[in-house]
């Protein structure tokens, strides 16, 4: 119960920012404090990124909310996440996907194990965390209704857009020093819309930045 008041205040802040009720409901159902190291639990419902170890961060709640709103995830959808991190973003998308499934790819094996443990503690079982080079996507389960990328790429990789269903959506930050969040919609080609400046860790891999 100690976290409920903090969570409710966060949800109220995000509602004031214009986040949809569907996304807010999904975020309300996910215990974010289970997805951060114990030393950061007191800050779990503050709206800024937190260190999760291995040189990685859990995105600020408003960024998770914005990306989920842009993706418009619906019940039954197949979702691919690049950059599982601690598993929190995947958990929120899993709530939105309902009877669907989220495949979350993480390149750091120890972090993937952390995400799996967190998802299990939170009782979320429609997420599969896989250790792979996320810049290549996950062709074994393609095509996907939605793709979410939680690391900044040099450009929008064809490896990801090729794995997107017709009518599907992709959100991805692009750039290294100056980054822009893009919404990509696949309808008779690719429609790209810039959605504002962001700050993410770099996407590393064959189609990302060098290590």
XYZ file of N, CA and C in Angstrom:
633
model
N 0.814 -1.218 0.000
C 0.000 0.000 0.000
C 0.853 1.276 0.000
N 2.121 1.153 0.434
C 2.950 2.355 0.534
C 3.176 3.019 -0.814
N 3.043 2.252 -1.894
C 3.293 2.800 -3.217
C 2.029 3.329 -3.898
N 0.861 2.964 -3.379
C -0.390 3.306 -4.071
C -0.601 4.819 -4.196
N -0.347 5.551 -3.112
C -0.511 7.001 -3.166
C 0.411 7.642 -4.182
N 1.666 7.173 -4.212
C 2.636 7.707 -5.175
C 2.211 7.387 -6.603
N 1.726 6.160 -6.804
C 1.276 5.766 -8.144
C 0.084 6.610 -8.587
N -0.864 6.837 -7.690
C -2.047 7.626 -8.033
C -1.682 9.064 -8.406
N -0.711 9.637 -7.679
C -0.260 10.997 -8.016
C 0.382 11.029 -9.391
N 1.176 10.000 -9.698
C 1.802 9.921 -11.015
C 0.746 9.818 -12.120
N -0.241 8.958 -11.917
C -1.302 8.792 -12.914
C -2.040 10.104 -13.136
N -2.300 10.833 -12.064
C -2.968 12.136 -12.180
C -2.117 13.120 -12.990
N -0.804 13.114 -12.758
C 0.099 13.988 -13.514
C 0.061 13.648 -15.005
N 0.080 12.356 -15.306
C 0.083 11.927 -16.705
C -1.252 12.232 -17.382
N -2.341 12.115 -16.631
C -3.656 12.464 -17.188
C -3.685 13.946 -17.560
N -3.100 14.767 -16.720
C -3.032 16.208 -16.978
C -2.219 16.497 -18.242
N -1.267 15.622 -18.555
C -0.448 15.783 -19.766
C -1.152 15.279 -21.024
N -2.335 14.706 -20.866
C -3.113 14.286 -22.032
C -2.981 12.831 -22.419
N -2.412 12.014 -21.538
C -2.290 10.586 -21.831
C -3.680 9.938 -21.795
N -3.914 8.979 -22.701
C -5.231 8.344 -22.815
C -5.571 7.507 -21.589
N -6.859 7.343 -21.346
C -7.321 6.540 -20.212
C -6.890 5.075 -20.354
N -6.862 4.553 -21.581
C -6.451 3.157 -21.789
C -5.025 2.937 -21.304
N -4.133 3.835 -21.661
C -2.732 3.702 -21.264
C -2.583 3.918 -19.763
N -3.294 4.889 -19.227
C -3.226 5.134 -17.789
C -3.729 3.928 -17.001
N -4.776 3.280 -17.477
C -5.299 2.095 -16.808
C -4.261 0.975 -16.820
N -3.575 0.807 -17.963
C -2.530 -0.220 -18.063
C -1.394 0.081 -17.092
N -0.994 1.348 -17.006
C 0.095 1.731 -16.107
C -0.311 1.575 -14.642
N -1.563 1.821 -14.353
C -2.051 1.654 -12.987
C -1.955 0.192 -12.549
N -2.102 -0.718 -13.491
C -2.110 -2.156 -13.185
C -0.714 -2.767 -13.089
N 0.311 -1.993 -13.433
C 1.684 -2.514 -13.389
C 2.441 -1.899 -12.206
N 2.930 -2.710 -11.287
C 3.674 -2.199 -10.127
C 5.104 -1.813 -10.516
N 5.311 -0.551 -10.882
C 6.622 -0.111 -11.386
C 7.744 -0.342 -10.372
N 7.418 -0.319 -9.085
C 8.469 -0.515 -8.077
C 9.082 -1.910 -8.133
N 8.418 -2.862 -8.767
C 8.989 -4.203 -8.923
C 9.962 -4.282 -10.089
N 10.062 -3.215 -10.869
C 10.896 -3.229 -12.073
C 12.142 -2.351 -11.942
N 12.439 -1.915 -10.732
C 13.641 -1.117 -10.486
C 14.444 -1.795 -9.374
N 15.757 -1.536 -9.298
C 16.536 -2.081 -8.186
C 15.976 -1.588 -6.853
N 16.186 -2.363 -5.810
C 15.617 -2.037 -4.494
C 15.998 -0.631 -4.037
N 17.219 -0.214 -4.352
C 17.681 1.116 -3.920
C 16.899 2.248 -4.579
N 16.221 1.963 -5.701
C 15.474 2.992 -6.428
C 13.966 2.903 -6.205
N 13.519 1.944 -5.384
C 12.071 1.753 -5.245
C 11.353 2.989 -4.716
N 12.012 3.751 -3.865
C 11.375 4.963 -3.318
C 11.097 5.992 -4.409
N 11.801 5.878 -5.543
C 11.636 6.816 -6.661
C 10.835 6.221 -7.821
N 10.272 5.044 -7.615
C 9.651 4.314 -8.728
C 8.525 5.076 -9.400
N 7.819 5.955 -8.660
C 6.674 6.656 -9.234
C 6.939 8.153 -9.399
N 8.216 8.491 -9.513
C 8.610 9.849 -9.875
C 8.847 9.862 -11.379
N 8.454 10.936 -12.040
C 8.457 10.944 -13.508
C 9.811 11.331 -14.103
N 10.792 10.471 -13.865
C 12.079 10.629 -14.555
C 12.748 9.262 -14.683
N 13.740 9.141 -15.591
C 14.407 7.846 -15.774
C 15.190 7.447 -14.529
N 15.376 6.147 -14.335
C 16.135 5.635 -13.207
C 17.167 4.624 -13.709
N 18.313 4.590 -13.058
C 19.331 3.600 -13.395
C 18.872 2.217 -12.968
N 19.073 1.235 -13.861
C 18.736 -0.153 -13.526
C 19.970 -1.048 -13.578
N 21.157 -0.425 -13.718
C 22.392 -1.202 -13.802
C 22.773 -1.517 -15.228
N 23.980 -2.045 -15.395
C 24.503 -2.414 -16.714
C 24.550 -1.218 -17.681
N 24.640 -0.016 -17.121
C 24.688 1.179 -17.953
C 23.370 1.528 -18.623
N 22.268 0.970 -18.124
C 20.954 1.160 -18.744
C 20.015 1.877 -17.781
N 18.906 2.376 -18.337
C 17.902 3.073 -17.537
C 16.508 2.539 -17.839
N 15.601 2.745 -16.890
C 14.168 2.555 -17.141
C 13.631 3.925 -17.528
N 12.912 3.991 -18.639
C 12.431 5.274 -19.155
C 11.505 5.954 -18.156
N 11.453 7.279 -18.213
C 10.507 8.033 -17.402
C 9.086 7.581 -17.744
N 8.198 7.516 -16.759
C 6.827 7.074 -17.017
C 6.131 7.829 -18.152
N 6.350 9.163 -18.252
C 5.667 9.899 -19.321
C 6.126 9.441 -20.699
N 7.395 9.005 -20.830
C 7.883 8.541 -22.135
C 7.274 7.186 -22.484
N 7.170 6.300 -21.500
C 6.485 5.021 -21.724
C 5.040 5.280 -22.159
N 4.383 6.203 -21.482
C 2.985 6.520 -21.789
C 2.830 7.091 -23.196
N 3.705 8.018 -23.560
C 3.637 8.638 -24.892
C 3.831 7.585 -25.984
N 4.841 6.720 -25.811
C 5.110 5.694 -26.826
C 3.954 4.714 -26.943
N 3.364 4.347 -25.806
C 2.216 3.439 -25.851
C 1.013 4.096 -26.521
N 0.790 5.375 -26.253
C -0.304 6.083 -26.912
C -0.091 6.145 -28.424
N 1.130 6.430 -28.850
C 1.420 6.502 -30.286
C 1.204 5.146 -30.967
N 1.550 4.076 -30.269
C 1.412 2.740 -30.864
C -0.045 2.290 -30.961
N -0.897 2.755 -30.031
C -2.316 2.362 -30.026
C -2.450 0.834 -30.048
N -1.881 0.194 -29.038
C -1.913 -1.271 -28.928
C -3.305 -1.729 -28.523
N -3.814 -2.738 -29.231
C -5.160 -3.254 -28.982
C -5.125 -4.725 -28.600
N -6.229 -5.189 -28.018
C -6.320 -6.580 -27.567
C -6.014 -7.555 -28.698
N -5.198 -8.556 -28.395
C -4.881 -9.608 -29.354
C -3.693 -9.328 -30.249
N -3.118 -8.143 -30.140
C -2.003 -7.792 -31.030
C -0.706 -8.490 -30.648
N 0.138 -8.694 -31.665
C 1.485 -9.211 -31.497
C 2.429 -8.012 -31.508
N 3.183 -7.851 -30.426
C 4.036 -6.674 -30.252
C 5.489 -7.109 -30.098
N 6.388 -6.389 -30.762
C 7.826 -6.593 -30.602
C 8.411 -5.382 -29.900
N 9.167 -5.638 -28.832
C 9.882 -4.556 -28.160
C 11.380 -4.769 -28.331
N 12.093 -3.715 -28.735
C 13.545 -3.750 -28.827
C 14.105 -2.979 -27.635
N 14.840 -3.690 -26.783
C 15.376 -3.083 -25.572
C 14.472 -3.344 -24.392
N 14.492 -4.575 -23.876
C 13.569 -4.956 -22.797
C 13.865 -4.217 -21.505
N 15.142 -3.882 -21.277
C 15.493 -3.216 -20.026
C 15.049 -4.031 -18.826
N 14.370 -3.390 -17.884
C 13.914 -4.087 -16.676
C 12.591 -4.808 -16.880
N 11.968 -4.631 -18.048
C 10.704 -5.301 -18.352
C 9.464 -4.452 -18.134
N 9.636 -3.227 -17.607
C 8.463 -2.409 -17.271
C 7.651 -1.992 -18.494
N 8.327 -1.466 -19.498
C 7.623 -1.008 -20.695
C 6.881 -2.180 -21.349
N 7.540 -3.338 -21.400
C 6.894 -4.530 -21.956
C 5.658 -4.908 -21.152
N 5.737 -4.738 -19.824
C 4.605 -5.069 -18.964
C 3.397 -4.186 -19.264
N 3.628 -2.898 -19.447
C 2.535 -1.982 -19.771
C 1.924 -2.352 -21.126
N 2.773 -2.639 -22.110
C 2.267 -3.028 -23.434
C 1.516 -4.349 -23.362
N 1.951 -5.256 -22.489
C 1.264 -6.537 -22.331
C -0.151 -6.334 -21.803
N -0.323 -5.375 -20.897
C -1.663 -5.059 -20.408
C -2.557 -4.569 -21.547
N -1.994 -3.733 -22.403
C -2.761 -3.201 -23.530
C -3.060 -4.278 -24.567
N -2.125 -5.231 -24.739
C -2.293 -6.283 -25.743
C -3.280 -7.359 -25.286
N -3.522 -7.443 -23.974
C -4.521 -8.384 -23.455
C -4.248 -9.826 -23.843
N -5.058 -10.368 -24.736
C -4.892 -11.756 -25.176
C -3.752 -11.909 -26.177
N -3.125 -10.792 -26.546
C -1.981 -10.843 -27.451
C -0.699 -11.173 -26.707
N 0.432 -10.884 -27.335
C 1.717 -11.244 -26.740
C 2.772 -10.203 -27.087
N 3.689 -9.999 -26.140
C 4.822 -9.094 -26.349
C 6.107 -9.916 -26.361
N 6.880 -9.773 -27.427
C 8.220 -10.354 -27.496
C 9.208 -9.223 -27.269
N 9.971 -9.321 -26.178
C 10.902 -8.262 -25.808
C 12.329 -8.762 -26.005
N 13.095 -8.055 -26.826
C 14.464 -8.452 -27.145
C 15.440 -7.594 -26.346
N 16.397 -8.235 -25.724
C 17.418 -7.541 -24.937
C 18.791 -8.131 -25.261
N 19.762 -7.261 -25.542
C 21.090 -7.728 -25.936
C 21.956 -8.089 -24.733
N 21.646 -7.543 -23.549
C 22.434 -7.804 -22.338
C 21.792 -8.960 -21.573
N 22.490 -10.080 -21.516
C 21.887 -11.298 -20.951
C 21.472 -11.128 -19.494
N 22.327 -10.524 -18.666
C 21.982 -10.344 -17.248
C 20.761 -9.445 -17.077
N 20.621 -8.452 -17.943
C 19.465 -7.568 -17.881
C 18.199 -8.310 -18.310
N 18.326 -9.191 -19.291
C 17.184 -10.013 -19.716
C 16.707 -10.895 -18.566
N 17.642 -11.452 -17.809
C 17.285 -12.272 -16.647
C 16.555 -11.434 -15.599
N 17.041 -10.203 -15.380
C 16.403 -9.270 -14.448
C 14.972 -8.985 -14.894
N 14.784 -8.728 -16.191
C 13.442 -8.449 -16.717
C 12.513 -9.644 -16.515
N 13.000 -10.836 -16.791
C 12.172 -12.040 -16.619
C 11.730 -12.205 -15.170
N 12.672 -11.980 -14.241
C 12.349 -12.096 -12.811
C 11.293 -11.064 -12.414
N 11.442 -9.837 -12.905
C 10.491 -8.772 -12.566
C 9.097 -9.072 -13.097
N 9.028 -9.531 -14.335
C 7.739 -9.863 -14.942
C 7.048 -10.994 -14.178
N 7.847 -11.966 -13.749
C 7.295 -13.072 -12.962
C 6.748 -12.571 -11.633
N 7.511 -11.703 -10.942
C 7.062 -11.143 -9.665
C 5.766 -10.363 -9.830
N 5.634 -9.686 -10.979
C 4.445 -8.871 -11.233
C 3.264 -9.703 -11.751
N 3.481 -10.997 -11.973
C 2.408 -11.874 -12.424
C 2.014 -11.672 -13.875
N 2.944 -11.192 -14.690
C 2.652 -10.930 -16.111
C 3.232 -12.063 -16.946
N 2.372 -12.785 -17.649
C 2.839 -13.975 -18.367
C 2.617 -13.943 -19.868
N 2.268 -12.779 -20.419
C 2.172 -12.695 -21.884
C 3.314 -11.859 -22.466
N 4.479 -11.966 -21.812
C 5.716 -11.356 -22.318
C 6.793 -12.426 -22.370
N 7.496 -12.516 -23.494
C 8.648 -13.401 -23.626
C 9.879 -12.546 -23.858
N 10.888 -12.681 -22.985
C 12.130 -11.913 -23.106
C 13.192 -12.803 -23.749
N 13.780 -12.315 -24.829
C 14.737 -13.095 -25.618
C 16.038 -12.316 -25.754
N 17.166 -13.004 -25.592
C 18.479 -12.369 -25.737
C 18.914 -12.466 -27.196
N 18.924 -11.323 -27.876
C 19.308 -11.257 -29.288
C 19.790 -9.851 -29.599
N 20.307 -9.661 -30.804
C 20.648 -8.344 -31.330
C 19.352 -7.683 -31.787
N 18.846 -6.749 -30.986
C 17.550 -6.139 -31.284
C 17.519 -5.342 -32.571
N 18.673 -4.872 -33.040
C 18.690 -4.093 -34.282
C 18.255 -4.939 -35.478
N 18.283 -6.263 -35.305
C 17.852 -7.171 -36.374
C 16.398 -7.596 -36.212
N 15.749 -7.092 -35.164
C 14.372 -7.496 -34.910
C 14.319 -8.915 -34.363
N 13.225 -9.591 -34.627
C 13.037 -10.972 -34.202
C 12.208 -11.678 -35.274
N 12.860 -12.058 -36.378
C 12.119 -12.571 -37.539
C 11.343 -13.851 -37.282
N 11.741 -14.620 -36.263
C 11.081 -15.895 -36.018
C 9.614 -15.789 -35.663
N 9.176 -14.641 -35.141
C 7.773 -14.466 -34.762
C 7.081 -13.381 -35.594
N 7.761 -12.857 -36.594
C 7.205 -11.806 -37.450
C 6.100 -12.376 -38.337
N 5.190 -11.517 -38.833
C 5.179 -10.057 -38.698
C 4.465 -9.603 -37.414
N 4.708 -8.344 -37.039
C 4.171 -7.787 -35.807
C 3.175 -6.662 -36.109
N 2.170 -6.555 -35.242
C 1.218 -5.444 -35.357
C 1.861 -4.133 -34.929
N 2.716 -4.215 -33.919
C 3.356 -3.031 -33.357
C 4.804 -3.351 -32.990
N 5.690 -2.373 -33.178
C 7.086 -2.501 -32.756
C 7.466 -1.252 -31.971
N 8.020 -1.459 -30.770
C 8.467 -0.360 -29.918
C 9.969 -0.488 -29.702
N 10.698 0.594 -29.946
C 12.152 0.570 -29.797
C 12.547 1.529 -28.681
N 13.206 0.989 -27.648
C 13.562 1.788 -26.473
C 15.052 2.102 -26.437
N 15.638 2.299 -27.613
C 17.037 2.709 -27.734
C 17.167 3.459 -29.057
N 18.055 4.461 -29.076
C 18.151 5.329 -30.256
C 19.011 4.690 -31.351
N 18.459 4.648 -32.566
C 19.138 4.047 -33.708
C 19.749 5.134 -34.609
N 20.732 4.770 -35.432
C 21.295 5.737 -36.383
C 20.264 6.187 -37.416
N 19.339 5.280 -37.762
C 18.248 5.568 -38.697
C 17.145 4.556 -38.411
N 16.136 4.498 -39.253
C 15.048 3.537 -39.062
C 15.421 2.249 -39.810
N 15.787 1.186 -39.106
C 16.302 -0.016 -39.786
C 15.225 -0.733 -40.595
N 15.593 -1.101 -41.815
C 14.686 -1.896 -42.651
C 14.429 -3.255 -42.026
N 15.371 -3.733 -41.214
C 15.170 -5.011 -40.534
C 13.931 -4.975 -39.654
N 13.584 -3.791 -39.151
C 12.387 -3.667 -38.314
C 11.141 -3.390 -39.143
N 11.223 -2.459 -40.072
C 10.034 -2.148 -40.878
C 9.607 -3.345 -41.729
N 10.573 -4.186 -42.138
C 10.235 -5.390 -42.909
C 9.440 -6.391 -42.073
N 9.575 -6.321 -40.739
C 8.882 -7.261 -39.850
C 7.544 -6.714 -39.348
N 7.156 -5.564 -39.866
C 5.906 -4.912 -39.469
C 4.791 -5.303 -40.432
N 3.624 -5.643 -39.892
C 2.470 -5.959 -40.733
C 2.006 -4.734 -41.501
N 1.321 -4.945 -42.607
C 0.672 -3.847 -43.305
C -0.361 -3.230 -42.359
N -0.317 -1.914 -42.203
C -1.176 -1.223 -41.258
C -0.565 -1.121 -39.874
N 0.616 -1.691 -39.702
C 1.272 -1.704 -38.401
C 1.961 -0.390 -38.075
N 2.359 -0.253 -36.809
C 3.015 0.960 -36.322
C 4.328 0.618 -35.627
N 5.292 1.521 -35.796
C 6.600 1.416 -35.155
C 6.916 2.754 -34.507
N 7.384 2.734 -33.244
C 7.916 3.960 -32.640
C 9.394 3.730 -32.354
N 10.209 4.735 -32.715
C 11.649 4.570 -32.581
C 12.341 5.926 -32.428
N 13.257 6.056 -31.469
C 14.091 7.262 -31.408
C 15.262 7.128 -32.372
N 15.589 8.212 -33.052
C 16.670 8.197 -34.053
C 17.653 9.328 -33.745
N 18.943 8.989 -33.780
C 19.982 9.988 -33.561
C 20.882 9.607 -32.404
N 22.017 10.279 -32.306
C 22.927 9.983 -31.191
C 22.991 11.157 -30.211
N 23.489 12.291 -30.659
C 23.570 13.461 -29.776
C 22.195 14.133 -29.705
N 21.638 14.428 -30.875
C 20.279 14.989 -30.969
C 19.359 13.875 -31.462
N 18.366 13.538 -30.670
C 17.469 12.427 -30.996
C 16.042 12.915 -31.215
N 15.370 12.262 -32.148
C 13.972 12.560 -32.440
C 13.180 11.256 -32.375
N 11.994 11.315 -31.762
C 11.118 10.149 -31.728
C 10.251 10.151 -32.980
N 10.220 9.013 -33.683
C 9.423 8.894 -34.903
C 8.327 7.847 -34.731
N 7.165 8.154 -35.287
C 6.100 7.177 -35.466
C 6.100 6.798 -36.938
N 6.251 5.508 -37.207
C 6.267 4.998 -38.581
C 5.032 4.129 -38.780
N 4.227 4.459 -39.772
C 3.031 3.679 -40.095
C 3.228 3.026 -41.457
N 2.940 1.724 -41.542
C 3.167 0.970 -42.786
C 1.847 0.790 -43.533
N 1.556 1.765 -44.394
C 0.365 1.701 -45.240
C 0.769 2.187 -46.633
N 0.781 1.276 -47.612
C 1.239 1.626 -48.964
C 2.601 2.328 -48.905
N 3.532 1.673 -48.251
C 4.839 2.281 -48.006
C 4.954 2.682 -46.542
N 5.912 3.537 -46.249
C 6.152 3.955 -44.870
C 5.882 5.443 -44.697
N 5.031 5.766 -43.753
C 4.767 7.163 -43.394
C 5.499 7.462 -42.090
N 6.373 8.479 -42.108
C 7.186 8.807 -40.936
C 6.763 10.165 -40.387
N 6.499 10.199 -39.075
C 6.100 11.443 -38.413
C 7.012 11.704 -37.218
N 7.624 12.884 -37.188
C 8.456 13.271 -36.055
C 7.561 13.678 -34.883
N 7.892 13.187 -33.687
C 7.038 13.405 -32.511
C 7.746 14.128 -31.372
N 8.942 14.645 -31.625
C 9.600 15.440 -30.592
C 10.943 14.889 -30.159
N 11.725 15.738 -29.519
C 13.051 15.366 -29.054
C 13.003 14.454 -27.833
N 13.927 13.513 -27.787
C 13.991 12.540 -26.696
C 15.451 12.253 -26.348
N 15.668 11.517 -25.269
C 17.011 11.073 -24.891
C 16.939 9.595 -24.500
N 17.604 8.740 -25.279
C 17.644 7.302 -25.014
C 19.086 6.812 -25.083
N 19.347 5.669 -24.468
C 20.632 5.012 -24.653
C 20.716 4.554 -26.105
N 21.933 4.405 -26.667
C 22.061 3.995 -28.074
C 21.681 2.547 -28.301
N 21.112 2.291 -29.467
C 20.851 0.923 -29.917
C 22.161 0.350 -30.459
N 22.648 -0.716 -29.862
C 23.891 -1.329 -30.341
C 23.545 -2.624 -31.094
N 24.353 -2.940 -32.112
C 24.101 -4.122 -32.904
C 24.472 -3.885 -34.350
N 24.217 -4.883 -35.198
C 24.620 -4.808 -36.598
C 23.970 -3.653 -37.342
N 22.736 -3.303 -36.979
C 22.036 -2.184 -37.620
C 21.906 -0.982 -36.682
N 22.653 -1.025 -35.597
C 22.651 0.082 -34.635
C 23.999 0.756 -34.605
N 24.341 1.315 -33.462
C 25.643 1.946 -33.283
C 26.666 0.893 -32.858
N 27.946 1.097 -33.206
C 28.979 0.161 -32.747
C 29.123 0.243 -31.226
N 29.511 -0.872 -30.638
C 29.693 -0.934 -29.183
C 30.830 -0.018 -28.745
